[in-house]
Structures are given as structure tokens and as C-alpha cells.
Amino acid sequence: MGSWWWALPRAASRYPWFSNVLLYGALCTAGDALQQRLRGGPADWRQTRCVATVAVVFQANYSYVWQRLLERAVPGRTPRAILTKVLCDQALGAPVAISAFYTGMSILQGKDDIFLDLKQKFWNTYKSGLMYWPFVQLTNYSLVPVQWRTAYIGLYGFLWFSFLCYSQQSGDGTLKSAFTSLHLKEAKQVERPSEK
């Protein structure tokens, strides 16, 4: 790999905020590109810009500050500290992040009721997140140094943002709706060749 790969740890140590926000924002924006690709059709660059704005301006910065506050409040890597951090993250951090995503996207897309998606999809999205994020955060809090935690969350945020962006555009916040949509798309692609 190139010399840039070896520069990442130094950059994270010298510029932890910038490195984490940049990586988080890039990975989450790529998540939107992935879900657009999976859905087919032309790329919606306006949508991607909105996702990038929400990811960089709020989500990445929030995650960066939240992870440091959580580490100060509950320092260490004992099993009790790790479980406490995971519980706090899911009880306090996750609802703020989900709310900010749906509301931020509605504001940037100029929707009349900026809280409609939040009201309709919050609980389903939160429950879907409970099947994903606690496992990610267990690893995060037990193995990842504090200065890399936001970037690590961005790595898993790539998949999560694919799901969130799908849910925001046409899903209901459940994993079932996302998987059903992918299954239907695959079924249509299989039917097309047989129609000829």
C-alpha cells in the first residue's frame, strides 16, 4: 500500500478531529451511493450532497464529541465500563443521531413537515439499530483507541447509512422493508431475461 496508509495513524494522532470527521463523512456518504446503486436508476447527486452535509456537519462531529464525553464519564475497558458505554450509547446517543439524520435530511430536502419522517420511522429505525450497533460498539469500546472511535463507527456507518438513506427515501425504518426491496429488485432482474 502507498505511503498514505502509514500516514493515517500519524494524522489521527496529530489531527484527531479532522481525521475522524473526514473518514466518517466519506464512509457514510459512500453508504448513500451504495444504496442508490443497489436500487438501480440514475445517481441522485442532490441526495448524496444532502447526506454528505448531514454526515459531516452533524453526525461526525456529534460522534466525535459523544465518544470523548462517554470515555470521560466511564473510563476504561473493564467489562462493566464497556457495557455501561454500550447502554449509554444506545439509550442516549442513538436517539439523538437518528433524530438528527431524519430531521436534517428533511430540512435539506425542503420538506414542508421536517418532522414527518422522524415521526413515522424513528421507532422502527431505533429497533433496527439495536440489532446492529450494540455489537459494533462492544468491539469499539473494548479494542479501538479513543482517537479512532469515530472513524471506526464511520466504517460500520457505511452499511448503516445505506440502510438509513433507503429508509428515508422509501422505506419504513425496518430491516424487513430494505431486504424486501432488494429481493423484489433481484426477482425483477431474473424475470426480464425470461420474458425475451
mmCIF file of C-alpha atoms in Angstrom:
data_model
loop_
_atom_site.group_PDB
_atom_site.id
_atom_site.type_symbol
_atom_site.label_atom_id
_atom_site.label_comp_id
_atom_site.label_asym_id
_atom_site.label_seq_id
_atom_site.Cartn_x
_atom_site.Cartn_y
_atom_site.Cartn_z
ATOM 1 C CA MET A 1 0.000 0.000 0.000
ATOM 2 C CA GLY A 2 1.067 3.569 -0.506
ATOM 3 C CA SER A 3 2.762 5.813 1.985
ATOM 4 C CA TRP A 4 -0.587 7.499 2.698
ATOM 5 C CA TRP A 5 -1.676 4.355 4.562
ATOM 6 C CA TRP A 6 1.184 4.783 7.038
ATOM 7 C CA ALA A 7 0.389 8.496 7.372
ATOM 8 C CA LEU A 8 -3.151 7.806 8.662
ATOM 9 C CA PRO A 9 -2.158 6.897 12.247
ATOM 10 C CA ARG A 10 0.101 9.959 12.454
ATOM 11 C CA ALA A 11 -2.648 12.201 11.060
ATOM 12 C CA ALA A 12 -5.170 10.789 13.533
ATOM 13 C CA SER A 13 -2.780 11.440 16.396
ATOM 14 C CA ARG A 14 -1.916 14.971 15.292
ATOM 15 C CA TYR A 15 -5.341 15.967 13.932
ATOM 16 C CA PRO A 16 -7.828 13.594 15.542
ATOM 17 C CA TRP A 17 -10.936 15.695 14.972
ATOM 18 C CA PHE A 18 -10.235 16.367 11.295
ATOM 19 C CA SER A 19 -9.190 12.768 10.537
ATOM 20 C CA ASN A 20 -12.232 11.249 12.232
ATOM 21 C CA VAL A 21 -14.740 13.676 10.724
ATOM 22 C CA LEU A 22 -13.280 13.277 7.242
ATOM 23 C CA LEU A 23 -13.254 9.466 7.347
ATOM 24 C CA TYR A 24 -16.701 9.261 8.938
ATOM 25 C CA GLY A 25 -18.208 11.673 6.417
ATOM 26 C CA ALA A 26 -16.642 9.921 3.417
ATOM 27 C CA LEU A 27 -17.733 6.441 4.545
ATOM 28 C CA CYS A 28 -21.314 7.477 5.328
ATOM 29 C CA THR A 29 -21.644 9.369 2.047
ATOM 30 C CA ALA A 30 -20.405 6.257 0.245
ATOM 31 C CA GLY A 31 -23.178 4.377 2.052
ATOM 32 C CA ASP A 32 -25.732 6.552 0.275
ATOM 33 C CA ALA A 33 -24.023 5.870 -3.053
ATOM 34 C CA LEU A 34 -24.210 2.135 -2.325
ATOM 35 C CA GLN A 35 -27.941 2.170 -1.603
ATOM 36 C CA GLN A 36 -28.585 4.191 -4.765
ATOM 37 C CA ARG A 37 -26.579 1.657 -6.750
ATOM 38 C CA LEU A 38 -28.462 -1.263 -5.202
ATOM 39 C CA ARG A 39 -31.789 0.364 -6.017
ATOM 40 C CA GLY A 40 -30.797 0.961 -9.645
ATOM 41 C CA GLY A 41 -31.669 4.033 -11.636
ATOM 42 C CA PRO A 42 -29.591 7.162 -12.157
ATOM 43 C CA ALA A 43 -27.413 8.624 -9.413
ATOM 44 C CA ASP A 44 -29.114 11.356 -7.384
ATOM 45 C CA TRP A 45 -26.259 13.749 -6.611
ATOM 46 C CA ARG A 46 -28.533 16.150 -4.735
ATOM 47 C CA GLN A 47 -29.431 13.339 -2.341
ATOM 48 C CA THR A 48 -25.751 12.464 -1.925
ATOM 49 C CA ARG A 49 -24.875 16.104 -1.171
ATOM 50 C CA CYS A 50 -27.605 16.216 1.480
ATOM 51 C CA VAL A 51 -26.293 13.008 3.063
ATOM 52 C CA ALA A 52 -22.709 14.311 2.978
ATOM 53 C CA THR A 53 -23.815 17.547 4.633
ATOM 54 C CA VAL A 54 -25.694 15.780 7.427
ATOM 55 C CA ALA A 55 -22.869 13.249 7.885
ATOM 56 C CA VAL A 56 -20.076 15.822 8.079
ATOM 57 C CA VAL A 57 -21.783 18.816 9.672
ATOM 58 C CA PHE A 58 -23.668 16.952 12.385
ATOM 59 C CA GLN A 59 -23.222 13.182 12.600
ATOM 60 C CA ALA A 60 -19.404 13.019 12.503
ATOM 61 C CA ASN A 61 -18.945 15.952 14.877
ATOM 62 C CA TYR A 62 -21.585 14.638 17.231
ATOM 63 C CA SER A 63 -19.981 11.200 17.246
ATOM 64 C CA TYR A 64 -16.548 12.669 17.889
ATOM 65 C CA VAL A 65 -17.711 14.723 20.877
ATOM 66 C CA TRP A 66 -20.025 11.983 22.177
ATOM 67 C CA GLN A 67 -17.296 9.327 22.158
ATOM 68 C CA ARG A 68 -14.967 11.562 24.160
ATOM 69 C CA LEU A 69 -17.646 12.536 26.664
ATOM 70 C CA LEU A 70 -18.572 8.901 27.116
ATOM 71 C CA GLU A 71 -14.944 7.918 27.695
ATOM 72 C CA ARG A 72 -14.517 10.681 30.283
ATOM 73 C CA ALA A 73 -17.730 9.717 32.054
ATOM 74 C CA VAL A 74 -16.973 5.978 32.009
ATOM 75 C CA PRO A 75 -13.227 5.495 31.515
ATOM 76 C CA GLY A 76 -11.515 2.181 30.918
ATOM 77 C CA ARG A 77 -12.049 -1.159 29.257
ATOM 78 C CA THR A 78 -13.340 -3.305 32.056
ATOM 79 C CA PRO A 79 -16.403 -5.405 31.145
ATOM 80 C CA ARG A 80 -18.556 -3.171 33.351
ATOM 81 C CA ALA A 81 -17.238 0.035 31.723
ATOM 82 C CA ILE A 82 -17.713 -1.378 28.224
ATOM 83 C CA LEU A 83 -21.294 -2.496 28.898
ATOM 84 C CA THR A 84 -22.125 0.835 30.544
ATOM 85 C CA LYS A 85 -20.823 2.707 27.492
ATOM 86 C CA VAL A 86 -22.819 0.494 25.126
ATOM 87 C CA LEU A 87 -26.007 1.026 27.163
ATOM 88 C CA CYS A 88 -25.459 4.810 27.327
ATOM 89 C CA ASP A 89 -24.719 4.918 23.627
ATOM 90 C CA GLN A 90 -27.918 3.077 22.746
ATOM 91 C CA ALA A 91 -30.139 4.863 25.276
ATOM 92 C CA LEU A 92 -28.858 8.419 24.724
ATOM 93 C CA GLY A 93 -26.552 8.649 21.718
ATOM 94 C CA ALA A 94 -28.520 6.629 19.167
ATOM 95 C CA PRO A 95 -31.847 8.505 19.533
ATOM 96 C CA VAL A 96 -30.094 11.851 19.006
ATOM 97 C CA ALA A 97 -28.235 10.582 15.925
ATOM 98 C CA ILE A 98 -31.365 9.051 14.340
ATOM 99 C CA SER A 99 -33.438 12.164 15.048
ATOM 100 C CA ALA A 100 -30.770 14.450 13.607
ATOM 101 C CA PHE A 101 -30.488 12.342 10.452
ATOM 102 C CA TYR A 102 -34.194 12.312 9.602
ATOM 103 C CA THR A 103 -34.760 15.950 10.574
ATOM 104 C CA GLY A 104 -31.567 17.176 8.887
ATOM 105 C CA MET A 105 -32.378 15.382 5.642
ATOM 106 C CA SER A 106 -35.935 16.782 5.662
ATOM 107 C CA ILE A 107 -34.603 20.327 6.170
ATOM 108 C CA LEU A 108 -32.040 19.995 3.371
ATOM 109 C CA GLN A 109 -34.624 18.487 1.024
ATOM 110 C CA GLY A 110 -37.031 21.352 1.730
ATOM 111 C CA LYS A 111 -39.884 19.210 3.013
ATOM 112 C CA ASP A 112 -42.906 21.016 4.450
ATOM 113 C CA ASP A 113 -43.087 18.892 7.586
ATOM 114 C CA ILE A 114 -39.482 18.401 8.676
ATOM 115 C CA PHE A 115 -40.524 16.014 11.459
ATOM 116 C CA LEU A 116 -42.756 13.696 9.379
ATOM 117 C CA ASP A 117 -40.054 11.109 8.555
ATOM 118 C CA LEU A 118 -38.875 11.218 12.157
ATOM 119 C CA LYS A 119 -42.395 10.603 13.499
ATOM 120 C CA GLN A 120 -43.097 7.801 11.037
ATOM 121 C CA LYS A 121 -39.745 5.987 11.091
ATOM 122 C CA PHE A 122 -37.943 6.708 14.373
ATOM 123 C CA TRP A 123 -39.056 3.669 16.415
ATOM 124 C CA ASN A 124 -38.570 1.194 13.582
ATOM 125 C CA THR A 125 -35.125 2.633 12.857
ATOM 126 C CA TYR A 126 -34.169 2.628 16.527
ATOM 127 C CA LYS A 127 -35.216 -1.025 16.901
ATOM 128 C CA SER A 128 -33.290 -1.932 13.735
ATOM 129 C CA GLY A 129 -30.242 -0.172 15.170
ATOM 130 C CA LEU A 130 -30.488 -2.243 18.346
ATOM 131 C CA MET A 131 -29.833 -5.331 16.234
ATOM 132 C CA TYR A 132 -26.643 -3.800 14.817
ATOM 133 C CA TRP A 133 -24.945 -1.103 16.897
ATOM 134 C CA PRO A 134 -24.523 -2.796 20.292
ATOM 135 C CA PHE A 135 -22.317 -5.446 18.661
ATOM 136 C CA VAL A 136 -20.293 -2.806 16.805
ATOM 137 C CA GLN A 137 -19.882 -0.734 19.951
ATOM 138 C CA LEU A 138 -18.809 -3.709 22.075
ATOM 139 C CA THR A 139 -15.815 -4.079 19.773
ATOM 140 C CA ASN A 140 -15.318 -0.324 19.569
ATOM 141 C CA TYR A 141 -15.179 0.226 23.326
ATOM 142 C CA SER A 142 -13.080 -2.846 24.044
ATOM 143 C CA LEU A 143 -10.478 -2.695 21.233
ATOM 144 C CA VAL A 144 -10.371 0.680 19.463
ATOM 145 C CA PRO A 145 -8.346 3.608 20.854
ATOM 146 C CA VAL A 146 -10.419 6.714 21.612
ATOM 147 C CA GLN A 147 -8.791 8.740 18.832
ATOM 148 C CA TRP A 148 -10.070 6.247 16.210
ATOM 149 C CA ARG A 149 -13.568 5.559 17.548
ATOM 150 C CA THR A 150 -15.474 7.949 15.301
ATOM 151 C CA ALA A 151 -13.671 6.655 12.198
ATOM 152 C CA TYR A 152 -14.435 3.094 13.331
ATOM 153 C CA ILE A 153 -18.108 3.997 13.712
ATOM 154 C CA GLY A 154 -17.954 5.502 10.205
ATOM 155 C CA LEU A 155 -16.671 2.187 8.883
ATOM 156 C CA TYR A 156 -19.812 0.456 10.135
ATOM 157 C CA GLY A 157 -21.792 3.585 9.360
ATOM 158 C CA PHE A 158 -21.173 2.806 5.694
ATOM 159 C CA LEU A 159 -23.698 -0.042 5.900
ATOM 160 C CA TRP A 160 -25.917 1.773 8.393
ATOM 161 C CA PHE A 161 -26.159 4.881 6.193
ATOM 162 C CA SER A 162 -27.075 2.680 3.224
ATOM 163 C CA PHE A 163 -29.989 1.434 5.304
ATOM 164 C CA LEU A 164 -30.854 4.901 6.701
ATOM 165 C CA CYS A 165 -30.844 6.518 3.270
ATOM 166 C CA TYR A 166 -33.054 3.779 1.880
ATOM 167 C CA SER A 167 -35.417 4.167 4.853
ATOM 168 C CA GLN A 168 -35.510 7.932 4.493
ATOM 169 C CA GLN A 169 -36.343 7.760 0.799
ATOM 170 C CA SER A 170 -38.756 4.853 0.526
ATOM 171 C CA GLY A 171 -38.552 2.510 3.499
ATOM 172 C CA ASP A 172 -40.271 2.460 6.852
ATOM 173 C CA GLY A 173 -37.198 2.127 9.061
ATOM 174 C CA THR A 174 -37.339 -1.651 9.279
ATOM 175 C CA LEU A 175 -34.711 -4.055 8.025
ATOM 176 C CA LYS A 176 -37.523 -6.121 6.535
ATOM 177 C CA SER A 177 -38.520 -3.316 4.140
ATOM 178 C CA ALA A 178 -34.915 -2.905 2.972
ATOM 179 C CA PHE A 179 -34.415 -6.638 2.379
ATOM 180 C CA THR A 180 -37.826 -6.965 0.704
ATOM 181 C CA SER A 181 -36.919 -4.140 -1.672
ATOM 182 C CA LEU A 182 -33.622 -5.818 -2.595
ATOM 183 C CA HIS A 183 -35.368 -9.176 -3.064
ATOM 184 C CA LEU A 184 -38.027 -7.637 -5.329
ATOM 185 C CA LYS A 185 -35.346 -5.935 -7.425
ATOM 186 C CA GLU A 186 -33.493 -9.237 -7.846
ATOM 187 C CA ALA A 187 -36.731 -11.002 -8.786
ATOM 188 C CA LYS A 188 -37.474 -8.389 -11.466
ATOM 189 C CA GLN A 189 -33.973 -8.783 -12.910
ATOM 190 C CA VAL A 190 -34.433 -12.561 -13.114
ATOM 191 C CA GLU A 191 -37.828 -12.177 -14.824
ATOM 192 C CA ARG A 192 -36.566 -9.810 -17.557
ATOM 193 C CA PRO A 193 -34.339 -12.305 -19.412
ATOM 194 C CA SER A 194 -37.071 -14.960 -19.318
ATOM 195 C CA GLU A 195 -39.559 -12.517 -20.877
ATOM 196 C CA LYS A 196 -37.480 -12.326 -24.097
#
